[in-house]
Tab-separated table of C-alpha atoms in Angstrom:
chain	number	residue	atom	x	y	z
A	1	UNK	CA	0.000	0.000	0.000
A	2	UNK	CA	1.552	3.415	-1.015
A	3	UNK	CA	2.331	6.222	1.550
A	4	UNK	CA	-0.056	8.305	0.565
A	5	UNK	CA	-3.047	5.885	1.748
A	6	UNK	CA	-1.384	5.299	4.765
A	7	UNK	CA	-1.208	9.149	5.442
A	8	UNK	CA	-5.030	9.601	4.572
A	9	UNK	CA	-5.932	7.068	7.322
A	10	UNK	CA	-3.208	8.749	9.653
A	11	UNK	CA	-5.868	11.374	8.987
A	12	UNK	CA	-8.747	10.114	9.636
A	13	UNK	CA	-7.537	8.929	12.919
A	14	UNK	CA	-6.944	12.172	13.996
A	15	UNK	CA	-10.101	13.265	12.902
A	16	UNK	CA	-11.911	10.499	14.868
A	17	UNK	CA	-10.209	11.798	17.865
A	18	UNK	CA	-11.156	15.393	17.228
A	19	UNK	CA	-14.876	14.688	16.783
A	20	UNK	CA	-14.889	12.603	19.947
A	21	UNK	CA	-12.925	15.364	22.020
A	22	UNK	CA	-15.223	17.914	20.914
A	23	UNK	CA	-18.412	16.299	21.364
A	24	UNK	CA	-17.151	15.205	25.364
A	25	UNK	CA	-15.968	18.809	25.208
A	26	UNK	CA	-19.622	20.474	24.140
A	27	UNK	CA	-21.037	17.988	26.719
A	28	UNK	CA	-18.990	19.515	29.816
A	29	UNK	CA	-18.966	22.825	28.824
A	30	UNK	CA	-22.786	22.995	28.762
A	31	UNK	CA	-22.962	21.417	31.968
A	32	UNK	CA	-20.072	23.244	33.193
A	33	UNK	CA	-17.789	20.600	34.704
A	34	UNK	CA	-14.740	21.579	33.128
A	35	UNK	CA	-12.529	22.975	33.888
A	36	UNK	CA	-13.710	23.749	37.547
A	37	UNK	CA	-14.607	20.118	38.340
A	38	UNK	CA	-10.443	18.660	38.192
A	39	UNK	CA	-10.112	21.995	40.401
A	40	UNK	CA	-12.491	20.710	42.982
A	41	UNK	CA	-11.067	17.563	42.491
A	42	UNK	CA	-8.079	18.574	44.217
A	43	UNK	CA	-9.981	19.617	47.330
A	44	UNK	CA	-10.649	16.831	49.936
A	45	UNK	CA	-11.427	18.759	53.021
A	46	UNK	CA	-15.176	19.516	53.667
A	47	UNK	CA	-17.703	19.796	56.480
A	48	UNK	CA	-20.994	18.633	56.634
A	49	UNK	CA	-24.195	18.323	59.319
A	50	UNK	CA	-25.600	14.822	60.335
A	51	UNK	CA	-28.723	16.047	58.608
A	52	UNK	CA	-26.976	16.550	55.291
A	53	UNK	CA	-25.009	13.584	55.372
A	54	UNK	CA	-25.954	10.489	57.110
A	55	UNK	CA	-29.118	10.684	57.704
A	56	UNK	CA	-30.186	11.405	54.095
A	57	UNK	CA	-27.519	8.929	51.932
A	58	UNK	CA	-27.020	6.505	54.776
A	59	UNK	CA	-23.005	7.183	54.282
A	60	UNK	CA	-20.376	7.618	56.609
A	61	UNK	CA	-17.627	7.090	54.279
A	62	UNK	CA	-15.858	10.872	54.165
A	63	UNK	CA	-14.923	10.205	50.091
A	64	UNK	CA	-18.950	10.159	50.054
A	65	UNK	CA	-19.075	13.870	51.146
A	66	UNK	CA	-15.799	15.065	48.559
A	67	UNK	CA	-16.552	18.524	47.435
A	68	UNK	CA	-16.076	17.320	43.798
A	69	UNK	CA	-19.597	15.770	43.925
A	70	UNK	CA	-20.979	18.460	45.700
A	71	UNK	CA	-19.890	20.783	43.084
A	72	UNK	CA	-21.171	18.092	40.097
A	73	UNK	CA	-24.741	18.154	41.763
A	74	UNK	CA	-24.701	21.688	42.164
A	75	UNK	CA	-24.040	22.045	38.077
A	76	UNK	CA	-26.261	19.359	37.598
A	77	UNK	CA	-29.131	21.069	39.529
A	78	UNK	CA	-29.423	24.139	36.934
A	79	UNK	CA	-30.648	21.784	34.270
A	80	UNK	CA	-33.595	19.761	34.228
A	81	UNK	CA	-32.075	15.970	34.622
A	82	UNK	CA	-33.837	12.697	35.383
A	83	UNK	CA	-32.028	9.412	36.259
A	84	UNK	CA	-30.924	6.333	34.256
A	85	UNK	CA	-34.236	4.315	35.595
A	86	UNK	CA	-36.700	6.998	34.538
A	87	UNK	CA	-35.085	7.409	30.986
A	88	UNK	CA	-34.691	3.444	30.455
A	89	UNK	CA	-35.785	0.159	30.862
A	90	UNK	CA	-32.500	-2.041	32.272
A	91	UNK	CA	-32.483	-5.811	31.017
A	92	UNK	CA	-29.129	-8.190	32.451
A	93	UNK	CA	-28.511	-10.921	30.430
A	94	UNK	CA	-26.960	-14.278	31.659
A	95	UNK	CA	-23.889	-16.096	33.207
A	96	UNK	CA	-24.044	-19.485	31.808
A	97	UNK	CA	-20.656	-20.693	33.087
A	98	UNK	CA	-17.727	-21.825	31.856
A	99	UNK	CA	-18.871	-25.067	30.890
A	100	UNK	CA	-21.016	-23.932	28.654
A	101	UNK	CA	-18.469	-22.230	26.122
A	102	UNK	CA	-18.027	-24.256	22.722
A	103	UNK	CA	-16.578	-22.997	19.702
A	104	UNK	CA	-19.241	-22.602	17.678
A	105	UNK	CA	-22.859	-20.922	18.706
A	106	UNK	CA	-23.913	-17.815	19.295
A	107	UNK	CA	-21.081	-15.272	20.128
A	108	UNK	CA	-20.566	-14.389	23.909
A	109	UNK	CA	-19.312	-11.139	24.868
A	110	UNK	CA	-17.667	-10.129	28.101
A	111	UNK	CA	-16.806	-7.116	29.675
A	112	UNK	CA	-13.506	-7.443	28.057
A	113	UNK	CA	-14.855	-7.421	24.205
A	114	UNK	CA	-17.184	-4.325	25.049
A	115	UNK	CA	-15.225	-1.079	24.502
A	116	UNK	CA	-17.645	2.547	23.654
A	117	UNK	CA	-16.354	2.074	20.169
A	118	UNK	CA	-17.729	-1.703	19.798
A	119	UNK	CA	-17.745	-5.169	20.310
A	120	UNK	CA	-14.606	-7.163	19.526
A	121	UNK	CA	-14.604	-10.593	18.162
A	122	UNK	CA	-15.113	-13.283	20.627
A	123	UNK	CA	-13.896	-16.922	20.620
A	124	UNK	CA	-16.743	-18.381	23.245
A	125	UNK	CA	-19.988	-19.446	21.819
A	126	UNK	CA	-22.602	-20.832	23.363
A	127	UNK	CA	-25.482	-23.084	22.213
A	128	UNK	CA	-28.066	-21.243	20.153
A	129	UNK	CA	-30.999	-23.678	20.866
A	130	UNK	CA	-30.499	-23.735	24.716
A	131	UNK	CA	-29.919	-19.832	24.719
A	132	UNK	CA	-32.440	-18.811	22.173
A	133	UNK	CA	-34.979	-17.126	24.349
A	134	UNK	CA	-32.463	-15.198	26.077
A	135	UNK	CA	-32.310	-11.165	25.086
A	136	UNK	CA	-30.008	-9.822	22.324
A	137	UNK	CA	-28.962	-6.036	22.067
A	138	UNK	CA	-31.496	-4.005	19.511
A	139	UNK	CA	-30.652	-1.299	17.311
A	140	UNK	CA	-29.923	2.131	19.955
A	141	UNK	CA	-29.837	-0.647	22.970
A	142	UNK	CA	-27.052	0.754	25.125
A	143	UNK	CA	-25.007	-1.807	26.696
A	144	UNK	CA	-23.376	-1.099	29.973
A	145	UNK	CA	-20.894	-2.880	32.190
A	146	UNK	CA	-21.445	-2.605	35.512
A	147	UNK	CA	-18.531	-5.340	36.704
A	148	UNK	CA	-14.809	-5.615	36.067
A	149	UNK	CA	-14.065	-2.200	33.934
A	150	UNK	CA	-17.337	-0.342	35.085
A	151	UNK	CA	-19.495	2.253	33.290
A	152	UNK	CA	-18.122	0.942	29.854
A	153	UNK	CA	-21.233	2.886	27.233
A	154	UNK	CA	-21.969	1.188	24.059
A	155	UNK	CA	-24.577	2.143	21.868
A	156	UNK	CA	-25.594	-0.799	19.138
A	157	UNK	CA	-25.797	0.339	15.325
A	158	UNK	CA	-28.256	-2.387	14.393
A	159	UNK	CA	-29.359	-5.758	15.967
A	160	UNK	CA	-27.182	-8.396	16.969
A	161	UNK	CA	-27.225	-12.152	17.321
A	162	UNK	CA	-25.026	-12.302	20.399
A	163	UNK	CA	-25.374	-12.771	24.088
A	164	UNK	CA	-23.651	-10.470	26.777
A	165	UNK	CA	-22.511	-11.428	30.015
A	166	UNK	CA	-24.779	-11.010	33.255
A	167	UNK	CA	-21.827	-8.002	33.569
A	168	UNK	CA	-23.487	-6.430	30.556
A	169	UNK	CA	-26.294	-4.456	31.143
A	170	UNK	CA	-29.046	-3.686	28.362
A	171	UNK	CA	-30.421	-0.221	28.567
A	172	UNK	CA	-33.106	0.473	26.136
A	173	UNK	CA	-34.679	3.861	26.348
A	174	UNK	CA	-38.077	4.729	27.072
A	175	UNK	CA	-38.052	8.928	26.946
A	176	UNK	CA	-37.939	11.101	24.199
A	177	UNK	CA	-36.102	13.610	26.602
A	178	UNK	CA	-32.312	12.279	25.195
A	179	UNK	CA	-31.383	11.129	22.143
A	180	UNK	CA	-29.272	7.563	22.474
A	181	UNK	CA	-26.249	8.773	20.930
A	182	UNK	CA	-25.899	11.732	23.826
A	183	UNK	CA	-27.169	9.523	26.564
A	184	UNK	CA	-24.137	6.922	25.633
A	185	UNK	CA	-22.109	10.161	25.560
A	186	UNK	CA	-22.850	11.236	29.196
A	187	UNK	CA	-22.403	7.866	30.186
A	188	UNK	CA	-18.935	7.564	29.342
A	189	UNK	CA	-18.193	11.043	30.656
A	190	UNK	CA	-16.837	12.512	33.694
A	191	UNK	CA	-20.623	13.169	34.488
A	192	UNK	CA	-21.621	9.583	35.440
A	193	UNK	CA	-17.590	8.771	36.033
A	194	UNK	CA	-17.708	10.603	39.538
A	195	UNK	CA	-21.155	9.430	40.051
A	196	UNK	CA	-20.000	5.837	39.898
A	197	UNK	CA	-16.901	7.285	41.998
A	198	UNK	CA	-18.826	8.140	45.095
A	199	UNK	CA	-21.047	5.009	45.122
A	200	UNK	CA	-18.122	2.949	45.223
A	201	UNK	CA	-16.537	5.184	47.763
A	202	UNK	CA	-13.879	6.276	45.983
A	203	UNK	CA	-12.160	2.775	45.713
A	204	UNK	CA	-11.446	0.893	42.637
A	205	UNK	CA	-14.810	-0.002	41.390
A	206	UNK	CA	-15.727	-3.965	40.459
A	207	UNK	CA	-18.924	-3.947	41.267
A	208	UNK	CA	-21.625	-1.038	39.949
A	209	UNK	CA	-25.102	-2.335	41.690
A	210	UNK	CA	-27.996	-2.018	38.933
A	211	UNK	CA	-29.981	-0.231	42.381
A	212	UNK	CA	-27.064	2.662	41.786
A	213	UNK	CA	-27.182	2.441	38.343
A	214	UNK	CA	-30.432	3.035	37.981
A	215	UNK	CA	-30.293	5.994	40.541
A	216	UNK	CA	-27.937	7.895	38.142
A	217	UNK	CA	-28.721	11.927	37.096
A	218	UNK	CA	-28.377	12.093	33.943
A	219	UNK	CA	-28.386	16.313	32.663
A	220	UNK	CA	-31.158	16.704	29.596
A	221	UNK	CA	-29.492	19.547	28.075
A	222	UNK	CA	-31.869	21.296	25.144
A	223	UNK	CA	-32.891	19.190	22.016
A	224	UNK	CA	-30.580	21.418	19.664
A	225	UNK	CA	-27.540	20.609	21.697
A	226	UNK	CA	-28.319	17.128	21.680
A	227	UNK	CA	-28.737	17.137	18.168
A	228	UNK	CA	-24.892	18.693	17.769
A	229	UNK	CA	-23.484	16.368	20.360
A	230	UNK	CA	-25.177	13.221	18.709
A	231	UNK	CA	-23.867	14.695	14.814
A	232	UNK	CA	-20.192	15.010	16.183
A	233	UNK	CA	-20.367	11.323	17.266
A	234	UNK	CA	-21.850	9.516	14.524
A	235	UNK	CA	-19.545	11.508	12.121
A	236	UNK	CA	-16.702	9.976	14.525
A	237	UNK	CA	-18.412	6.898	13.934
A	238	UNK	CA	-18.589	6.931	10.525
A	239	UNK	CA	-14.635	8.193	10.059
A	240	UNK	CA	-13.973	5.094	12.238
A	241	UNK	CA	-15.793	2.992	9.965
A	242	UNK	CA	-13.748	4.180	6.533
A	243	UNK	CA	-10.472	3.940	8.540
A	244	UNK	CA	-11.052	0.427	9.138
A	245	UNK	CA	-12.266	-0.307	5.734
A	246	UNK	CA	-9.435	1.678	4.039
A	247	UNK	CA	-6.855	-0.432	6.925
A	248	UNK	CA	-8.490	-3.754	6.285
A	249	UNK	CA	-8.083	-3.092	2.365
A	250	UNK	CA	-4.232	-2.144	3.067
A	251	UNK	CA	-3.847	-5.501	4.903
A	252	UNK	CA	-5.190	-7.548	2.058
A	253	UNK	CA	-3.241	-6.030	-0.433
A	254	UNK	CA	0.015	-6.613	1.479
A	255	UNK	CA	-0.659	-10.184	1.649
A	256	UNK	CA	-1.503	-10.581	-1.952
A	257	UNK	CA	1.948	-9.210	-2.708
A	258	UNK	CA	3.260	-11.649	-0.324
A	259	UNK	CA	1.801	-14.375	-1.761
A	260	UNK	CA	2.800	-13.352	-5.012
A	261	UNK	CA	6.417	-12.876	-4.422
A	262	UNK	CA	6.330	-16.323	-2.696
């Protein structure tokens, strides 16, 4: 493949990474979490009364009370917002085990094959016949991990014959209010980030309870700004999708010239 074809999808990389950066970027700013929120980051110190704190979160834990969240609620609170539960309906699939992975089947995809850009390619199958009742991801389902490598956003293109892991939540929405590619958005954004932050206490989190999920704010910003947000993505999409074609062309033709020379 000539230079030249390797610079154009140098390119389009770059311009994937743009689109994504501004549409996170138009997200925060209109909520206005950046950059004041990795300012109140910094701060750990805070006070608060028994009837602000324990008594209405059932919390002792003093990473509970960080000013960072205090600060995200209070931008939160000048837009009208409604949580993950109100704006979806949340499906979990299945754990079949181990012993029920064959080569062949239906596809089964783990945390570790979900990424907010896709699903990779899986080697475990499991039996279609014994699993065929059990839900597959729609076109605009959002899947969500809430074990492992929490808060992990993906919204589905079209429907797919696979299975997800119990891990794998399916979040189909219910409310006009958000448009699916922005709710994804805000899901993978600082926005949820910290709120997943302070339910697991500020530790390392493994475990994102559907009870918390559910429980999430979520900021419904004005239709129009949706509308920009949700452009920016699919055009990063869609960039995405002709680097990988142009890439995947480039790979063949280097092996046809291998094979010829050989």
């Amino acid at each position: 493949m000539g230079g030249g074809n390797w610079l154009i999808i140098s390119q389009l990389y770059n311009n994937i990474v743009q689109e994504e950066r501004n549409a996170e970027w138009l997200l925060l700013m209109e909520v206005g979490v950046l950059p004041d929120i990795e300012k109140e980051s910094k701060t750990v110190k805070t006070c608060k009364r028994l009837s602000d704190s324990f008594l209405s979160s059932g919390r002792l834990d003093a990473e509970y009370y960080q000013p960072k969240y205090d600060y995200l609620f209070y931008q939160l609170s000048k837009f009208p917002t409604s949580t993950i539960g109100e704006l979806t309906k949340i499906d979990k699939s299945i754990e079949p085990g181990s012993d029920a992975y064959q080569e062949t089947g239906v596809p089964f995809i783990r945390v570790s094959d979900l990424s907010k850009f896709g699903l990779t390619d899986t080697a475990i199958h499991i039996d279609k016949e014994e699993f065929n009742n059990v839900i597959r991801p729609q076109k605009n389902t959002i899947l969500l991990s809430k074990d492992g490598s929490v808060g992990i956003a993906y919204k589905v293109e079209e429907p797919l014959d696979v299975i997800t892991s119990g891990a794998i939540l399916h979040l189909s929405l219910i409310s006009t209010d958000v448009l699916p590619d922005y709710l994804t958005l805000v899901l993978n954004s600082p926005i949820v980030r910290l709120q997943a932050e302070r339910d697991a206490g500020g530790s390392i989190i493994q475990h994102w309870k559907p009870s918390e999920i559910e429980n999430v704010i979520i900021p419904i910003l004005p239709m129009p700004i949706q509308q920009k947000i949700s452009g920016k993505i699919q055009e990063s999409f869609r960039l995405r999708k002709e680097s990988e074609e142009l890439l995947n062309n480039a790979k063949r033709k280097v092996e046809m010239t291998i094979e010829g020379i050989a």
